[in-house]
Short mmCIF file of N, CA and C in Angstrom, two decimals:
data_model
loop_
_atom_site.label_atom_id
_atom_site.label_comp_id
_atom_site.label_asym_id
_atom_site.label_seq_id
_atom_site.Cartn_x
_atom_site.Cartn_y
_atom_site.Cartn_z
N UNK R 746 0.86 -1.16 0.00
CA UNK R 746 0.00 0.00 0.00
C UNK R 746 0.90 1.23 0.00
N UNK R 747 0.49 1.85 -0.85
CA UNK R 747 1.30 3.49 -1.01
C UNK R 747 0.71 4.65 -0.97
N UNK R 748 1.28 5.42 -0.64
CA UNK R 748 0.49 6.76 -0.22
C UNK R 748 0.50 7.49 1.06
N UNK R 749 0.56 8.83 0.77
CA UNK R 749 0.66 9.30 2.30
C UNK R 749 -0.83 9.21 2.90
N UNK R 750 -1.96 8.78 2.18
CA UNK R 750 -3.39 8.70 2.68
C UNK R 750 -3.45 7.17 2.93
N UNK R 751 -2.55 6.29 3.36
CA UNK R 751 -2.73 4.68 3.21
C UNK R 751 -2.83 4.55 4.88
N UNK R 752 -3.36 4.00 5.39
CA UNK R 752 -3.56 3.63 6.73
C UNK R 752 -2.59 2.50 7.17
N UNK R 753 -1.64 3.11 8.15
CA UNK R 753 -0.93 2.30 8.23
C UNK R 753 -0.94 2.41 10.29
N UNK R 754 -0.14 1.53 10.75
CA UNK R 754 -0.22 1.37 12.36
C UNK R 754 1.44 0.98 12.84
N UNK R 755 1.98 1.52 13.85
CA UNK R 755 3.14 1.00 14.46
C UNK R 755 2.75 0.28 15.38
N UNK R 756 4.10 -0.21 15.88
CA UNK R 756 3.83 -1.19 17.81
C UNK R 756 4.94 -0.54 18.42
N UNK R 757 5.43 -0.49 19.52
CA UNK R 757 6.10 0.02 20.27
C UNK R 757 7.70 -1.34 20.08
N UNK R 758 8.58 -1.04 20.18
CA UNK R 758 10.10 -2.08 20.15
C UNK R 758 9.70 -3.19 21.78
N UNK R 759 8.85 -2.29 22.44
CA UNK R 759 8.64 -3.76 24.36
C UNK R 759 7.67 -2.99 24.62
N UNK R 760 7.11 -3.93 25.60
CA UNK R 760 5.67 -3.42 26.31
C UNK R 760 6.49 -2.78 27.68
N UNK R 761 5.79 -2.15 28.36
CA UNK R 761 5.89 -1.16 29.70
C UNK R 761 6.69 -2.04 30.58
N UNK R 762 7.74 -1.86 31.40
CA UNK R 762 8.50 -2.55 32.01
C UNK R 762 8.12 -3.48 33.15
N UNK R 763 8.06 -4.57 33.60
CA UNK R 763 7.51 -5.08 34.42
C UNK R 763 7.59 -4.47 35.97
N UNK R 764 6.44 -4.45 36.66
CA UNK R 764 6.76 -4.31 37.52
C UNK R 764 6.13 -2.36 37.59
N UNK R 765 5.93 -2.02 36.25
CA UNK R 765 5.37 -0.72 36.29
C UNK R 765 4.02 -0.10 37.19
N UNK R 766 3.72 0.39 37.64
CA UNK R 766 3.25 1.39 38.19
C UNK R 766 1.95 1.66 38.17
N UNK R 767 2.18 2.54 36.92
CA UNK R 767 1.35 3.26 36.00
C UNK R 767 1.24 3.27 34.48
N UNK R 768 0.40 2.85 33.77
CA UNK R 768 0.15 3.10 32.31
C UNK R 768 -0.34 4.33 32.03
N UNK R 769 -0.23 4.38 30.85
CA UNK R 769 -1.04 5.89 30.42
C UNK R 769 -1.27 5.35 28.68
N UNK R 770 -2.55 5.82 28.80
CA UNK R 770 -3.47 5.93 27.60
C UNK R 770 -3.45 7.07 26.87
N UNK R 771 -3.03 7.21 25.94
CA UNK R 771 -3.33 8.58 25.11
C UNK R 771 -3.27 7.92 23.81
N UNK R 772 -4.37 8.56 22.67
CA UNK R 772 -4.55 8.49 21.51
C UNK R 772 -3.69 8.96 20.31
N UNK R 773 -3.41 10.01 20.74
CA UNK R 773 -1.83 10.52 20.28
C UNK R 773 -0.91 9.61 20.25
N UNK R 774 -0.39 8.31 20.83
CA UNK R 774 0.84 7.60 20.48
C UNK R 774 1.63 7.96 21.76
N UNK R 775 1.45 9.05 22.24
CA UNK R 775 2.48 9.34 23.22
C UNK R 775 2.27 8.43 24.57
N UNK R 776 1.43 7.62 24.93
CA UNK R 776 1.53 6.86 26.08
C UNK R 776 2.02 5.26 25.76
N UNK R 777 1.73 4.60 26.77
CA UNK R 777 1.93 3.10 26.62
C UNK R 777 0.91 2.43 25.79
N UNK R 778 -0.19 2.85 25.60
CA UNK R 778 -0.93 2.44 24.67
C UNK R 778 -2.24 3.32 24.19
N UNK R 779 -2.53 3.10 23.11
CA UNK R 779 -3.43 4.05 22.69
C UNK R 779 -4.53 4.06 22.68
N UNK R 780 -5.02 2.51 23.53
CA UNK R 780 -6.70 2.60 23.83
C UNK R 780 -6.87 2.02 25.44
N UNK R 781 -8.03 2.60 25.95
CA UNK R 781 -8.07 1.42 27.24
C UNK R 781 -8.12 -0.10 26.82
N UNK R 782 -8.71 -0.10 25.87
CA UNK R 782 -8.54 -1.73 25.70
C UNK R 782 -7.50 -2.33 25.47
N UNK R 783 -6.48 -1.84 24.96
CA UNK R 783 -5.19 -2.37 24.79
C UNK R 783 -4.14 -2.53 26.21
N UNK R 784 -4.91 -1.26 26.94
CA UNK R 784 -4.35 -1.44 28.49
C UNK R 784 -5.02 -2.53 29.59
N UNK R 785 -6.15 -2.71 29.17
CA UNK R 785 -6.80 -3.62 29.70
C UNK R 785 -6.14 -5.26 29.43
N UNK R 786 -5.99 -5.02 28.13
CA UNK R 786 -5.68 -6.49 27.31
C UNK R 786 -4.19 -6.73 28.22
N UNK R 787 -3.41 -5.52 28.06
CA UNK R 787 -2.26 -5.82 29.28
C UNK R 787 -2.12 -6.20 30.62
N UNK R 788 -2.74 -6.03 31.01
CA UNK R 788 -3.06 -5.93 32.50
C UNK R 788 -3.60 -7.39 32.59
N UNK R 789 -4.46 -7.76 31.84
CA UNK R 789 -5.51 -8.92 32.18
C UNK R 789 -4.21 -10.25 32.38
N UNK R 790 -3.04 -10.19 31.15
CA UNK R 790 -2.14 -11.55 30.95
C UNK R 790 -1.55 -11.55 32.03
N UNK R 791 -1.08 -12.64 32.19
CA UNK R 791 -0.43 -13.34 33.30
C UNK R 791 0.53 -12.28 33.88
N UNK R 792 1.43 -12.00 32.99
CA UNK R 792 2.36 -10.97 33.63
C UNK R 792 2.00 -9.67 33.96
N UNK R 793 1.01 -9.08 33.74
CA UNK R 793 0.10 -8.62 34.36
C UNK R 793 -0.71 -8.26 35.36
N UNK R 794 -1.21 -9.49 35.82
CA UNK R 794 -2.22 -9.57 36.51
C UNK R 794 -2.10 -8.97 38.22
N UNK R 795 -0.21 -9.08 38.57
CA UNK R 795 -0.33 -8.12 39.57
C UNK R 795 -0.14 -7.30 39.64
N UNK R 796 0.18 -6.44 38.61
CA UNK R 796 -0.16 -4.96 38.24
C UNK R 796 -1.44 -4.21 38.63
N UNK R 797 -2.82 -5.16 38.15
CA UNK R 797 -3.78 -4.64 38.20
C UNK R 797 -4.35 -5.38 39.36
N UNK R 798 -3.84 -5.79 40.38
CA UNK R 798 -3.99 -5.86 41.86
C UNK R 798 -3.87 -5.15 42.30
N UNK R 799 -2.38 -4.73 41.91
CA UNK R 799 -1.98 -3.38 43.11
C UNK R 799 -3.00 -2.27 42.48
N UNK R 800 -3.88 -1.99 41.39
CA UNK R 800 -4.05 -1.00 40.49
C UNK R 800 -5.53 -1.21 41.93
N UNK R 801 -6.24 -2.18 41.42
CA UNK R 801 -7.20 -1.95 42.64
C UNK R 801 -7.40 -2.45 43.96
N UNK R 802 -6.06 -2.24 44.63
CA UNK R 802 -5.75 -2.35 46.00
C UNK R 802 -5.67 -0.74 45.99
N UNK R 803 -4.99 -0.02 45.00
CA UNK R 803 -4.75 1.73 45.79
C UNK R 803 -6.24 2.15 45.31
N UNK R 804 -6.78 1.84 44.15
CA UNK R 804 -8.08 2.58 43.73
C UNK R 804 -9.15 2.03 45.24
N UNK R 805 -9.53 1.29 45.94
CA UNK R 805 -10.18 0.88 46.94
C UNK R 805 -9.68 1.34 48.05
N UNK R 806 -8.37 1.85 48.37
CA UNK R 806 -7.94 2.42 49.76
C UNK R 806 -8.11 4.15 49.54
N UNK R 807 -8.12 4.29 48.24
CA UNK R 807 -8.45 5.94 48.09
C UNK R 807 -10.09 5.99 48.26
N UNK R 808 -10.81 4.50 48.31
CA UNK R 808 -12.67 4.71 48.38
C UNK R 808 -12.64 4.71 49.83
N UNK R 809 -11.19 4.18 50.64
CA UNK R 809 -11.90 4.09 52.01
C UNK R 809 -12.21 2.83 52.17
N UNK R 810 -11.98 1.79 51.16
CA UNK R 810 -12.48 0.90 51.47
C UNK R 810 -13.96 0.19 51.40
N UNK R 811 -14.02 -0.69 50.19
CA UNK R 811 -15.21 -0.81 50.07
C UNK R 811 -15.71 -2.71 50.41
N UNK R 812 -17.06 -2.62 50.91
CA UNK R 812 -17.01 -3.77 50.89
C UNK R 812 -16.93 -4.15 52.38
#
């Protein structure tokens, strides 16, 4: 496909370093990924998954605690 009107997509060279923090979503390209779903899709895999423990262990201690 040719053209500067051809739809084309990059990927990043590695995903977010293990053990990260924080993701960030922006549509622009400038974050770790460019949709929530793609951050979601991260979070959910194995290597993952305690990321988004700790993600809602702090989101539930900033509610006070729910439950």
């Amino acid at each position: 496909v040719a053209g500067s009107t051809a739809w084309r997509f990059t990927t990043r060279a590695s995903a977010p370093a293990a053990g990260t923090a924080h993701l960030i979503v922006a549509a622009d390209g400038t974050g770790d990924f460019c949709t929530v779903q793609g951050a979601v899709d991260y979070v959910t895999k194995p290597f993952g998954r305690e990321m988004l423990r700790q993600a809602l262990q702090r989101a539930n201690e900033k509610l006070g605690g729910i439950g």
